[in-house]
Amino acid sequence: MLTEKTLRRRYFTGLFGSMIAYAIALVAVNLIAARLGSGHTSLLVILSLVPMVPIAFAVAAIVRFMNDCDELERMIQLNSLAIAFATTAFASLSYGFLEGVGFPRPSMFVVWPFMAMVWLAASLVMRLRYR
């Protein structure tokens, strides 16, 4: 069994390494797409999904962490994810009704960062609750 310190270090290294690779891929894809122009639709579709490769590694880091952590940490993360899921569902449905009365339609890119922030906040609160 890995120590908590080793487990967290491996998790954060995998997660943040993936996020750095994602940022690099995103910049590179945008630069290449700008040079290609709109005449290369098929290539642009494939190219636009390249940044998802590092995200797959981030998902793997999260799943590995959840599989390797102890029961208390797993419960904290599960509760935090449930809170994040429910809060995101509530917020997105509420905003959907606001779009019906003229509010601007946001990009789908706001959903995951919102959910991640709620997950982080809920994790911190849950961790304080059990310490």
N, CA, C and O atoms as CSV, one atom per row, in Angstrom:
chain,resi,resn,atom,element,x,y,z
A,1,MET,N,N,0.846,-1.191,0.000
A,1,MET,CA,C,0.000,0.000,0.000
A,1,MET,C,C,0.881,1.241,0.000
A,1,MET,O,O,1.848,1.330,0.757
A,2,LEU,N,N,0.545,2.176,-0.838
A,2,LEU,CA,C,1.302,3.417,-0.932
A,2,LEU,C,C,0.967,4.332,0.239
A,2,LEU,O,O,-0.154,4.316,0.747
A,3,THR,N,N,1.941,5.126,0.662
A,3,THR,CA,C,1.664,6.100,1.709
A,3,THR,C,C,0.796,7.211,1.121
A,3,THR,O,O,0.760,7.411,-0.093
A,4,GLU,N,N,0.111,7.917,1.988
A,4,GLU,CA,C,-0.755,9.003,1.535
A,4,GLU,C,C,0.056,10.073,0.799
A,4,GLU,O,O,-0.395,10.626,-0.204
A,5,LYS,N,N,1.247,10.354,1.306
A,5,LYS,CA,C,2.100,11.369,0.682
A,5,LYS,C,C,2.506,10.935,-0.734
A,5,LYS,O,O,2.448,11.734,-1.668
A,6,THR,N,N,2.915,9.678,-0.888
A,6,THR,CA,C,3.313,9.154,-2.195
A,6,THR,C,C,2.122,9.142,-3.152
A,6,THR,O,O,2.255,9.492,-4.325
A,7,LEU,N,N,0.964,8.739,-2.646
A,7,LEU,CA,C,-0.249,8.679,-3.452
A,7,LEU,C,C,-0.622,10.067,-3.968
A,7,LEU,O,O,-0.916,10.238,-5.152
A,8,ARG,N,N,-0.608,11.049,-3.083
A,8,ARG,CA,C,-0.950,12.421,-3.487
A,8,ARG,C,C,0.065,12.984,-4.472
A,8,ARG,O,O,-0.306,13.644,-5.443
A,9,ARG,N,N,1.344,12.723,-4.223
A,9,ARG,CA,C,2.385,13.226,-5.133
A,9,ARG,C,C,2.183,12.628,-6.531
A,9,ARG,O,O,2.266,13.343,-7.529
A,10,ARG,N,N,1.922,11.337,-6.601
A,10,ARG,CA,C,1.715,10.689,-7.889
A,10,ARG,C,C,0.465,11.234,-8.582
A,10,ARG,O,O,0.456,11.435,-9.796
A,11,TYR,N,N,-0.585,11.470,-7.799
A,11,TYR,CA,C,-1.836,12.013,-8.344
A,11,TYR,C,C,-1.615,13.413,-8.914
A,11,TYR,O,O,-1.965,13.682,-10.062
A,12,PHE,N,N,-1.034,14.299,-8.109
A,12,PHE,CA,C,-0.844,15.666,-8.565
A,12,PHE,C,C,0.156,15.759,-9.707
A,12,PHE,O,O,-0.007,16.589,-10.600
A,13,THR,N,N,1.185,14.925,-9.695
A,13,THR,CA,C,2.140,14.901,-10.810
A,13,THR,C,C,1.436,14.483,-12.095
A,13,THR,O,O,1.613,15.117,-13.135
A,14,GLY,N,N,0.652,13.436,-12.029
A,14,GLY,CA,C,-0.086,12.965,-13.210
A,14,GLY,C,C,-1.115,13.972,-13.679
A,14,GLY,O,O,-1.239,14.229,-14.877
A,15,LEU,N,N,-1.858,14.546,-12.737
A,15,LEU,CA,C,-2.919,15.485,-13.098
A,15,LEU,C,C,-2.342,16.779,-13.666
A,15,LEU,O,O,-2.749,17.223,-14.739
A,16,PHE,N,N,-1.401,17.381,-12.952
A,16,PHE,CA,C,-0.859,18.661,-13.411
A,16,PHE,C,C,0.042,18.493,-14.630
A,16,PHE,O,O,0.107,19.387,-15.474
A,17,GLY,N,N,0.730,17.375,-14.735
A,17,GLY,CA,C,1.487,17.087,-15.952
A,17,GLY,C,C,0.571,17.014,-17.157
A,17,GLY,O,O,0.888,17.535,-18.227
A,18,SER,N,N,-0.558,16.367,-16.977
A,18,SER,CA,C,-1.552,16.276,-18.052
A,18,SER,C,C,-2.117,17.647,-18.400
A,18,SER,O,O,-2.332,17.949,-19.574
A,19,MET,N,N,-2.358,18.474,-17.395
A,19,MET,CA,C,-2.903,19.809,-17.646
A,19,MET,C,C,-1.891,20.700,-18.371
A,19,MET,O,O,-2.273,21.508,-19.217
A,20,ILE,N,N,-0.608,20.555,-18.044
A,20,ILE,CA,C,0.429,21.309,-18.757
A,20,ILE,C,C,0.500,20.834,-20.207
A,20,ILE,O,O,0.581,21.652,-21.123
A,21,ALA,N,N,0.472,19.523,-20.419
A,21,ALA,CA,C,0.473,18.981,-21.782
A,21,ALA,C,C,-0.763,19.443,-22.546
A,21,ALA,O,O,-0.682,19.727,-23.741
A,22,TYR,N,N,-1.911,19.520,-21.863
A,22,TYR,CA,C,-3.145,20.009,-22.485
A,22,TYR,C,C,-2.982,21.452,-22.943
A,22,TYR,O,O,-3.346,21.798,-24.067
A,23,ALA,N,N,-2.437,22.293,-22.071
A,23,ALA,CA,C,-2.258,23.704,-22.424
A,23,ALA,C,C,-1.327,23.861,-23.624
A,23,ALA,O,O,-1.592,24.660,-24.523
A,24,ILE,N,N,-0.244,23.099,-23.632
A,24,ILE,CA,C,0.694,23.148,-24.765
A,24,ILE,C,C,0.000,22.685,-26.046
A,24,ILE,O,O,0.127,23.324,-27.090
A,25,ALA,N,N,-0.736,21.573,-25.963
A,25,ALA,CA,C,-1.453,21.054,-27.134
A,25,ALA,C,C,-2.491,22.056,-27.625
A,25,ALA,O,O,-2.659,22.238,-28.831
A,26,LEU,N,N,-3.186,22.708,-26.694
A,26,LEU,CA,C,-4.214,23.678,-27.065
A,26,LEU,C,C,-3.612,24.854,-27.823
A,26,LEU,O,O,-4.156,25.276,-28.844
A,27,VAL,N,N,-2.500,25.383,-27.336
A,27,VAL,CA,C,-1.836,26.497,-28.016
A,27,VAL,C,C,-1.352,26.050,-29.390
A,27,VAL,O,O,-1.555,26.754,-30.379
A,28,ALA,N,N,-0.711,24.884,-29.456
A,28,ALA,CA,C,-0.193,24.383,-30.734
A,28,ALA,C,C,-1.313,24.168,-31.747
A,28,ALA,O,O,-1.177,24.541,-32.913
A,29,VAL,N,N,-2.412,23.571,-31.309
A,29,VAL,CA,C,-3.543,23.317,-32.206
A,29,VAL,C,C,-4.122,24.632,-32.717
A,29,VAL,O,O,-4.442,24.749,-33.900
A,30,ASN,N,N,-4.260,25.615,-31.843
A,30,ASN,CA,C,-4.809,26.905,-32.275
A,30,ASN,C,C,-3.896,27.600,-33.278
A,30,ASN,O,O,-4.373,28.206,-34.237
A,31,LEU,N,N,-2.595,27.516,-33.062
A,31,LEU,CA,C,-1.650,28.116,-34.008
A,31,LEU,C,C,-1.708,27.413,-35.362
A,31,LEU,O,O,-1.717,28.070,-36.403
A,32,ILE,N,N,-1.749,26.090,-35.353
A,32,ILE,CA,C,-1.812,25.327,-36.610
A,32,ILE,C,C,-3.142,25.573,-37.313
A,32,ILE,O,O,-3.175,25.754,-38.530
A,33,ALA,N,N,-4.239,25.581,-36.558
A,33,ALA,CA,C,-5.568,25.787,-37.149
A,33,ALA,C,C,-5.667,27.169,-37.792
A,33,ALA,O,O,-6.289,27.318,-38.844
A,34,ALA,N,N,-5.065,28.172,-37.176
A,34,ALA,CA,C,-5.102,29.524,-37.744
A,34,ALA,C,C,-4.374,29.579,-39.080
A,34,ALA,O,O,-4.779,30.315,-39.980
A,35,ARG,N,N,-3.308,28.806,-39.213
A,35,ARG,CA,C,-2.552,28.784,-40.478
A,35,ARG,C,C,-3.266,27.975,-41.562
A,35,ARG,O,O,-3.140,28.271,-42.750
A,36,LEU,N,N,-4.012,26.958,-41.149
A,36,LEU,CA,C,-4.692,26.113,-42.135
A,36,LEU,C,C,-5.870,26.824,-42.790
A,36,LEU,O,O,-6.099,26.683,-43.991
A,37,GLY,N,N,-6.605,27.575,-42.007
A,37,GLY,CA,C,-7.800,28.221,-42.537
A,37,GLY,C,C,-8.974,27.260,-42.580
A,37,GLY,O,O,-8.867,26.111,-42.151
A,38,SER,N,N,-10.089,27.738,-43.096
A,38,SER,CA,C,-11.331,26.958,-43.040
A,38,SER,C,C,-11.474,25.956,-44.175
A,38,SER,O,O,-12.456,25.214,-44.199
A,39,GLY,N,N,-10.553,25.902,-45.099
A,39,GLY,CA,C,-10.670,24.994,-46.231
A,39,GLY,C,C,-10.306,23.555,-45.929
A,39,GLY,O,O,-10.436,22.699,-46.804
A,40,HIS,N,N,-9.860,23.262,-44.733
A,40,HIS,CA,C,-9.422,21.908,-44.371
A,40,HIS,C,C,-10.290,21.348,-43.252
A,40,HIS,O,O,-9.781,21.003,-42.186
A,41,THR,N,N,-11.565,21.257,-43.481
A,41,THR,CA,C,-12.516,20.894,-42.434
A,41,THR,C,C,-12.197,19.563,-41.765
A,41,THR,O,O,-12.187,19.489,-40.536
A,42,SER,N,N,-11.941,18.533,-42.520
A,42,SER,CA,C,-11.669,17.212,-41.937
A,42,SER,C,C,-10.432,17.250,-41.051
A,42,SER,O,O,-10.432,16.699,-39.950
A,43,LEU,N,N,-9.395,17.893,-41.528
A,43,LEU,CA,C,-8.167,18.006,-40.747
A,43,LEU,C,C,-8.394,18.843,-39.490
A,43,LEU,O,O,-7.854,18.532,-38.428
A,44,LEU,N,N,-9.188,19.899,-39.610
A,44,LEU,CA,C,-9.477,20.746,-38.449
A,44,LEU,C,C,-10.271,19.998,-37.381
A,44,LEU,O,O,-10.063,20.208,-36.186
A,45,VAL,N,N,-11.181,19.125,-37.816
A,45,VAL,CA,C,-11.957,18.325,-36.856
A,45,VAL,C,C,-11.021,17.415,-36.062
A,45,VAL,O,O,-11.104,17.350,-34.836
A,46,ILE,N,N,-10.143,16.723,-36.758
A,46,ILE,CA,C,-9.196,15.830,-36.086
A,46,ILE,C,C,-8.253,16.627,-35.199
A,46,ILE,O,O,-7.999,16.255,-34.053
A,47,LEU,N,N,-7.739,17.716,-35.733
A,47,LEU,CA,C,-6.798,18.559,-35.006
A,47,LEU,C,C,-7.424,19.137,-33.734
A,47,LEU,O,O,-6.761,19.251,-32.704
A,48,SER,N,N,-8.701,19.498,-33.818
A,48,SER,CA,C,-9.366,20.104,-32.655
A,48,SER,C,C,-9.497,19.128,-31.488
A,48,SER,O,O,-9.660,19.555,-30.346
A,49,LEU,N,N,-9.429,17.824,-31.759
A,49,LEU,CA,C,-9.550,16.829,-30.689
A,49,LEU,C,C,-8.194,16.401,-30.108
A,49,LEU,O,O,-8.155,15.653,-29.131
A,50,VAL,N,N,-7.094,16.862,-30.692
A,50,VAL,CA,C,-5.763,16.504,-30.188
A,50,VAL,C,C,-5.578,16.870,-28.712
A,50,VAL,O,O,-4.987,16.076,-27.979
A,51,PRO,N,N,-6.054,18.036,-28.233
A,51,PRO,CA,C,-5.876,18.350,-26.805
A,51,PRO,C,C,-6.586,17.379,-25.850
A,51,PRO,O,O,-6.322,17.387,-24.648
A,52,MET,N,N,-7.474,16.554,-26.380
A,52,MET,CA,C,-8.157,15.591,-25.525
A,52,MET,C,C,-7.260,14.421,-25.145
A,52,MET,O,O,-7.561,13.703,-24.192
A,53,VAL,N,N,-6.171,14.216,-25.867
A,53,VAL,CA,C,-5.248,13.124,-25.524
A,53,VAL,C,C,-4.661,13.339,-24.125
A,53,VAL,O,O,-4.714,12.420,-23.308
A,54,PRO,N,N,-4.099,14.525,-23.814
A,54,PRO,CA,C,-3.621,14.723,-22.441
A,54,PRO,C,C,-4.746,14.663,-21.398
A,54,PRO,O,O,-4.514,14.271,-20.255
A,55,ILE,N,N,-5.956,15.049,-21.795
A,55,ILE,CA,C,-7.085,14.965,-20.867
A,55,ILE,C,C,-7.369,13.504,-20.522
A,55,ILE,O,O,-7.761,13.202,-19.394
A,56,ALA,N,N,-7.179,12.603,-21.469
A,56,ALA,CA,C,-7.351,11.169,-21.181
A,56,ALA,C,C,-6.373,10.726,-20.096
A,56,ALA,O,O,-6.715,9.900,-19.249
A,57,PHE,N,N,-5.152,11.274,-20.120
A,57,PHE,CA,C,-4.180,10.954,-19.075
A,57,PHE,C,C,-4.595,11.550,-17.728
A,57,PHE,O,O,-4.334,10.955,-16.683
A,58,ALA,N,N,-5.234,12.712,-17.748
A,58,ALA,CA,C,-5.755,13.303,-16.512
A,58,ALA,C,C,-6.861,12.415,-15.930
A,58,ALA,O,O,-6.912,12.189,-14.721
A,59,VAL,N,N,-7.729,11.923,-16.787
A,59,VAL,CA,C,-8.790,11.006,-16.343
A,59,VAL,C,C,-8.169,9.761,-15.723
A,59,VAL,O,O,-8.621,9.292,-14.678
A,60,ALA,N,N,-7.136,9.228,-16.363
A,60,ALA,CA,C,-6.456,8.039,-15.832
A,60,ALA,C,C,-5.847,8.329,-14.461
A,60,ALA,O,O,-5.893,7.473,-13.578
A,61,ALA,N,N,-5.282,9.515,-14.269
A,61,ALA,CA,C,-4.701,9.885,-12.972
A,61,ALA,C,C,-5.781,9.956,-11.896
A,61,ALA,O,O,-5.565,9.518,-10.766
A,62,ILE,N,N,-6.935,10.505,-12.245
A,62,ILE,CA,C,-8.045,10.608,-11.284
A,62,ILE,C,C,-8.551,9.210,-10.918
A,62,ILE,O,O,-8.745,8.909,-9.740
A,63,VAL,N,N,-8.760,8.368,-11.913
A,63,VAL,CA,C,-9.259,7.011,-11.653
A,63,VAL,C,C,-8.243,6.221,-10.832
A,63,VAL,O,O,-8.620,5.512,-9.899
A,64,ARG,N,N,-6.949,6.337,-11.175
A,64,ARG,CA,C,-5.908,5.637,-10.419
A,64,ARG,C,C,-5.905,6.105,-8.959
A,64,ARG,O,O,-5.784,5.291,-8.043
A,65,PHE,N,N,-6.038,7.416,-8.748
A,65,PHE,CA,C,-6.080,7.949,-7.390
A,65,PHE,C,C,-7.265,7.378,-6.616
A,65,PHE,O,O,-7.124,6.957,-5.468
A,66,MET,N,N,-8.432,7.369,-7.258
A,66,MET,CA,C,-9.633,6.862,-6.578
A,66,MET,C,C,-9.503,5.373,-6.256
A,66,MET,O,O,-10.004,4.919,-5.227
A,67,ASN,N,N,-8.846,4.619,-7.112
A,67,ASN,CA,C,-8.661,3.194,-6.864
A,67,ASN,C,C,-7.625,2.913,-5.785
A,67,ASN,O,O,-7.720,1.912,-5.074
A,68,ASP,N,N,-6.633,3.796,-5.661
A,68,ASP,CA,C,-5.535,3.561,-4.731
A,68,ASP,C,C,-5.736,4.172,-3.341
A,68,ASP,O,O,-5.054,3.775,-2.396
A,69,CYS,N,N,-6.641,5.111,-3.202
A,69,CYS,CA,C,-6.774,5.800,-1.911
A,69,CYS,C,C,-7.521,4.930,-0.892
A,69,CYS,O,O,-8.168,3.943,-1.242
A,70,ASP,N,N,-7.408,5.325,0.366
A,70,ASP,CA,C,-8.064,4.554,1.422
A,70,ASP,C,C,-9.571,4.846,1.451
A,70,ASP,O,O,-10.067,5.690,0.705
A,71,GLU,N,N,-10.276,4.142,2.316
A,71,GLU,CA,C,-11.734,4.227,2.348
A,71,GLU,C,C,-12.227,5.620,2.724
A,71,GLU,O,O,-13.213,6.096,2.162
A,72,LEU,N,N,-11.560,6.276,3.662
A,72,LEU,CA,C,-11.994,7.611,4.072
A,72,LEU,C,C,-11.833,8.595,2.917
A,72,LEU,O,O,-12.750,9.362,2.624
A,73,GLU,N,N,-10.679,8.578,2.266
A,73,GLU,CA,C,-10.452,9.482,1.135
A,73,GLU,C,C,-11.426,9.193,0.003
A,73,GLU,O,O,-11.930,10.115,-0.638
A,74,ARG,N,N,-11.691,7.919,-0.244
A,74,ARG,CA,C,-12.643,7.543,-1.289
A,74,ARG,C,C,-14.043,8.072,-0.953
A,74,ARG,O,O,-14.756,8.553,-1.834
A,75,MET,N,N,-14.432,7.982,0.326
A,75,MET,CA,C,-15.740,8.502,0.726
A,75,MET,C,C,-15.790,10.020,0.571
A,75,MET,O,O,-16.788,10.566,0.100
A,76,ILE,N,N,-14.710,10.703,0.968
A,76,ILE,CA,C,-14.652,12.157,0.826
A,76,ILE,C,C,-14.791,12.546,-0.643
A,76,ILE,O,O,-15.566,13.442,-0.980
A,77,GLN,N,N,-14.043,11.874,-1.511
A,77,GLN,CA,C,-14.086,12.202,-2.937
A,77,GLN,C,C,-15.436,11.849,-3.560
A,77,GLN,O,O,-15.943,12.599,-4.394
A,78,LEU,N,N,-16.014,10.739,-3.176
A,78,LEU,CA,C,-17.325,10.363,-3.711
A,78,LEU,C,C,-18.390,11.377,-3.297
A,78,LEU,O,O,-19.200,11.802,-4.120
A,79,ASN,N,N,-18.388,11.760,-2.027
A,79,ASN,CA,C,-19.343,12.771,-1.567
A,79,ASN,C,C,-19.105,14.107,-2.270
A,79,ASN,O,O,-20.052,14.795,-2.649
A,80,SER,N,N,-17.838,14.464,-2.438
A,80,SER,CA,C,-17.509,15.725,-3.106
A,80,SER,C,C,-17.956,15.706,-4.562
A,80,SER,O,O,-18.486,16.695,-5.067
A,81,LEU,N,N,-17.742,14.583,-5.231
A,81,LEU,CA,C,-18.194,14.464,-6.621
A,81,LEU,C,C,-19.719,14.513,-6.721
A,81,LEU,O,O,-20.261,15.111,-7.651
A,82,ALA,N,N,-20.405,13.894,-5.778
A,82,ALA,CA,C,-21.873,13.938,-5.780
A,82,ALA,C,C,-22.365,15.374,-5.600
A,82,ALA,O,O,-23.299,15.806,-6.276
A,83,ILE,N,N,-21.733,16.105,-4.687
A,83,ILE,CA,C,-22.095,17.509,-4.480
A,83,ILE,C,C,-21.798,18.317,-5.744
A,83,ILE,O,O,-22.614,19.140,-6.158
A,84,ALA,N,N,-20.636,18.087,-6.357
A,84,ALA,CA,C,-20.265,18.811,-7.579
A,84,ALA,C,C,-21.233,18.488,-8.720
A,84,ALA,O,O,-21.650,19.381,-9.459
A,85,PHE,N,N,-21.585,17.211,-8.858
A,85,PHE,CA,C,-22.529,16.814,-9.906
A,85,PHE,C,C,-23.887,17.485,-9.699
A,85,PHE,O,O,-24.443,18.071,-10.627
A,86,ALA,N,N,-24.410,17.398,-8.490
A,86,ALA,CA,C,-25.734,17.962,-8.207
A,86,ALA,C,C,-25.734,19.484,-8.357
A,86,ALA,O,O,-26.684,20.058,-8.889
A,87,THR,N,N,-24.672,20.134,-7.889
A,87,THR,CA,C,-24.578,21.593,-8.006
A,87,THR,C,C,-24.475,22.022,-9.467
A,87,THR,O,O,-25.106,22.995,-9.878
A,88,THR,N,N,-23.687,21.300,-10.243
A,88,THR,CA,C,-23.546,21.613,-11.669
A,88,THR,C,C,-24.865,21.387,-12.404
A,88,THR,O,O,-25.249,22.189,-13.255
A,89,ALA,N,N,-25.554,20.302,-12.078
A,89,ALA,CA,C,-26.857,20.043,-12.691
A,89,ALA,C,C,-27.836,21.163,-12.354
A,89,ALA,O,O,-28.546,21.652,-13.233
A,90,PHE,N,N,-27.878,21.570,-11.090
A,90,PHE,CA,C,-28.779,22.644,-10.664
A,90,PHE,C,C,-28.447,23.952,-11.386
A,90,PHE,O,O,-29.339,24.632,-11.893
A,91,ALA,N,N,-27.149,24.298,-11.427
A,91,ALA,CA,C,-26.724,25.547,-12.056
A,91,ALA,C,C,-26.999,25.537,-13.560
A,91,ALA,O,O,-27.477,26.530,-14.109
A,92,SER,N,N,-26.700,24.420,-14.228
A,92,SER,CA,C,-26.900,24.387,-15.685
A,92,SER,C,C,-28.385,24.408,-16.045
A,92,SER,O,O,-28.777,25.054,-17.017
A,93,LEU,N,N,-29.206,23.712,-15.275
A,93,LEU,CA,C,-30.645,23.759,-15.543
A,93,LEU,C,C,-31.213,25.147,-15.264
A,93,LEU,O,O,-32.032,25.652,-16.032
A,94,SER,N,N,-30.780,25.760,-14.170
A,94,SER,CA,C,-31.236,27.121,-13.843
A,94,SER,C,C,-30.855,28.090,-14.951
A,94,SER,O,O,-31.669,28.902,-15.390
A,95,TYR,N,N,-29.604,27.994,-15.400
A,95,TYR,CA,C,-29.163,28.905,-16.449
A,95,TYR,C,C,-29.885,28.624,-17.763
A,95,TYR,O,O,-30.125,29.542,-18.546
A,96,GLY,N,N,-30.231,27.367,-18.008
A,96,GLY,CA,C,-31.000,27.032,-19.208
A,96,GLY,C,C,-32.321,27.780,-19.241
A,96,GLY,O,O,-32.740,28.251,-20.299
A,97,PHE,N,N,-32.982,27.896,-18.093
A,97,PHE,CA,C,-34.225,28.673,-18.039
A,97,PHE,C,C,-33.962,30.158,-18.256
A,97,PHE,O,O,-34.777,30.853,-18.863
A,98,LEU,N,N,-32.828,30.644,-17.764
A,98,LEU,CA,C,-32.482,32.053,-17.968
A,98,LEU,C,C,-32.190,32.350,-19.433
A,98,LEU,O,O,-32.453,33.457,-19.905
A,99,GLU,N,N,-31.646,31.370,-20.160
A,99,GLU,CA,C,-31.427,31.549,-21.596
A,99,GLU,C,C,-32.756,31.789,-22.308
A,99,GLU,O,O,-32.815,32.507,-23.305
A,100,GLY,N,N,-33.823,31.179,-21.783
A,100,GLY,CA,C,-35.152,31.345,-22.377
A,100,GLY,C,C,-35.681,32.758,-22.273
A,100,GLY,O,O,-36.588,33.134,-23.016
A,101,VAL,N,N,-35.129,33.553,-21.358
A,101,VAL,CA,C,-35.571,34.947,-21.231
A,101,VAL,C,C,-34.505,35.923,-21.711
A,101,VAL,O,O,-34.537,37.107,-21.377
A,102,GLY,N,N,-33.545,35.406,-22.509
A,102,GLY,CA,C,-32.621,36.303,-23.157
A,102,GLY,C,C,-31.188,36.319,-22.665
A,102,GLY,O,O,-30.359,37.039,-23.221
A,103,PHE,N,N,-30.872,35.540,-21.631
A,103,PHE,CA,C,-29.475,35.497,-21.177
A,103,PHE,C,C,-28.612,34.872,-22.271
A,103,PHE,O,O,-29.093,34.026,-23.024
A,104,PRO,N,N,-27.346,35.276,-22.367
A,104,PRO,CA,C,-26.491,34.720,-23.424
A,104,PRO,C,C,-26.191,33.238,-23.194
A,104,PRO,O,O,-26.144,32.764,-22.059
A,105,ARG,N,N,-25.992,32.530,-24.288
A,105,ARG,CA,C,-25.669,31.103,-24.218
A,105,ARG,C,C,-24.163,30.950,-24.000
A,105,ARG,O,O,-23.368,31.320,-24.863
A,106,PRO,N,N,-23.770,30.398,-22.833
A,106,PRO,CA,C,-22.322,30.246,-22.585
A,106,PRO,C,C,-21.756,29.045,-23.344
A,106,PRO,O,O,-22.495,28.169,-23.792
A,107,SER,N,N,-20.463,29.026,-23.472
A,107,SER,CA,C,-19.776,27.902,-24.095
A,107,SER,C,C,-19.831,26.696,-23.160
A,107,SER,O,O,-19.914,26.845,-21.941
A,108,MET,N,N,-19.783,25.516,-23.740
A,108,MET,CA,C,-19.731,24.296,-22.924
A,108,MET,C,C,-18.433,24.208,-22.125
A,108,MET,O,O,-18.330,23.420,-21.184
A,109,PHE,N,N,-17.448,25.013,-22.501
A,109,PHE,CA,C,-16.172,25.007,-21.792
A,109,PHE,C,C,-16.295,25.506,-20.347
A,109,PHE,O,O,-15.364,25.316,-19.565
A,110,VAL,N,N,-17.404,26.132,-19.973
A,110,VAL,CA,C,-17.552,26.607,-18.600
A,110,VAL,C,C,-18.044,25.518,-17.652
A,110,VAL,O,O,-17.908,25.655,-16.436
A,111,VAL,N,N,-18.611,24.446,-18.186
A,111,VAL,CA,C,-19.230,23.421,-17.337
A,111,VAL,C,C,-18.194,22.677,-16.498
A,111,VAL,O,O,-18.332,22.602,-15.277
A,112,TRP,N,N,-17.154,22.126,-17.136
A,112,TRP,CA,C,-16.178,21.348,-16.382
A,112,TRP,C,C,-15.403,22.197,-15.372
A,112,TRP,O,O,-15.242,21.757,-14.234
A,113,PRO,N,N,-14.917,23.385,-15.726
A,113,PRO,CA,C,-14.237,24.192,-14.702
A,113,PRO,C,C,-15.142,24.508,-13.509
A,113,PRO,O,O,-14.687,24.517,-12.366
A,114,PHE,N,N,-16.421,24.767,-13.780
A,114,PHE,CA,C,-17.361,25.012,-12.687
A,114,PHE,C,C,-17.475,23.781,-11.797
A,114,PHE,O,O,-17.405,23.879,-10.572
A,115,MET,N,N,-17.652,22.621,-12.429
A,115,MET,CA,C,-17.781,21.382,-11.662
A,115,MET,C,C,-16.501,21.087,-10.882
A,115,MET,O,O,-16.562,20.637,-9.738
A,116,ALA,N,N,-15.350,21.338,-11.491
A,116,ALA,CA,C,-14.070,21.099,-10.821
A,116,ALA,C,C,-13.905,22.013,-9.606
A,116,ALA,O,O,-13.410,21.580,-8.566
A,117,MET,N,N,-14.316,23.273,-9.736
A,117,MET,CA,C,-14.210,24.197,-8.596
A,117,MET,C,C,-15.113,23.762,-7.442
A,117,MET,O,O,-14.719,23.827,-6.278
A,118,VAL,N,N,-16.330,23.318,-7.776
A,118,VAL,CA,C,-17.237,22.837,-6.730
A,118,VAL,C,C,-16.683,21.562,-6.101
A,118,VAL,O,O,-16.774,21.385,-4.886
A,119,TRP,N,N,-16.112,20.673,-6.912
A,119,TRP,CA,C,-15.507,19.435,-6.413
A,119,TRP,C,C,-14.376,19.759,-5.449
A,119,TRP,O,O,-14.288,19.170,-4.371
A,120,LEU,N,N,-13.512,20.690,-5.829
A,120,LEU,CA,C,-12.401,21.083,-4.963
A,120,LEU,C,C,-12.912,21.691,-3.654
A,120,LEU,O,O,-12.447,21.324,-2.575
A,121,ALA,N,N,-13.862,22.614,-3.748
A,121,ALA,CA,C,-14.407,23.252,-2.538
A,121,ALA,C,C,-15.074,22.215,-1.635
A,121,ALA,O,O,-14.877,22.227,-0.419
A,122,ALA,N,N,-15.853,21.332,-2.223
A,122,ALA,CA,C,-16.526,20.295,-1.430
A,122,ALA,C,C,-15.507,19.357,-0.791
A,122,ALA,O,O,-15.689,18.927,0.348
A,123,SER,N,N,-14.437,19.039,-1.517
A,123,SER,CA,C,-13.384,18.174,-0.957
A,123,SER,C,C,-12.730,18.822,0.249
A,123,SER,O,O,-12.474,18.162,1.256
A,124,LEU,N,N,-12.462,20.113,0.145
A,124,LEU,CA,C,-11.843,20.822,1.270
A,124,LEU,C,C,-12.767,20.848,2.485
A,124,LEU,O,O,-12.322,20.628,3.612
A,125,VAL,N,N,-14.043,21.114,2.258
A,125,VAL,CA,C,-15.009,21.132,3.364
A,125,VAL,C,C,-15.157,19.743,3.974
A,125,VAL,O,O,-15.163,19.597,5.196
A,126,MET,N,N,-15.278,18.724,3.125
A,126,MET,CA,C,-15.421,17.354,3.626
A,126,MET,C,C,-14.167,16.924,4.399
A,126,MET,O,O,-14.270,16.255,5.428
A,127,ARG,N,N,-12.998,17.307,3.907
A,127,ARG,CA,C,-11.749,16.940,4.582
A,127,ARG,C,C,-11.688,17.587,5.973
A,127,ARG,O,O,-11.262,16.952,6.938
A,128,LEU,N,N,-12.114,18.847,6.069
A,128,LEU,CA,C,-12.159,19.519,7.371
A,128,LEU,C,C,-13.145,18.832,8.306
A,128,LEU,O,O,-12.916,18.731,9.511
A,129,ARG,N,N,-14.224,18.372,7.738
A,129,ARG,CA,C,-15.258,17.692,8.528
A,129,ARG,C,C,-14.739,16.406,9.160
A,129,ARG,O,O,-15.128,16.069,10.279
A,130,TYR,N,N,-13.868,15.683,8.463
A,130,TYR,CA,C,-13.390,14.392,8.953
A,130,TYR,C,C,-12.021,14.455,9.618
A,130,TYR,O,O,-11.496,13.411,10.003
A,131,ARG,N,N,-11.429,15.618,9.767
A,131,ARG,CA,C,-10.100,15.718,10.417
A,131,ARG,C,C,-10.245,16.037,11.870
A,131,ARG,O,O,-9.245,16.159,12.578
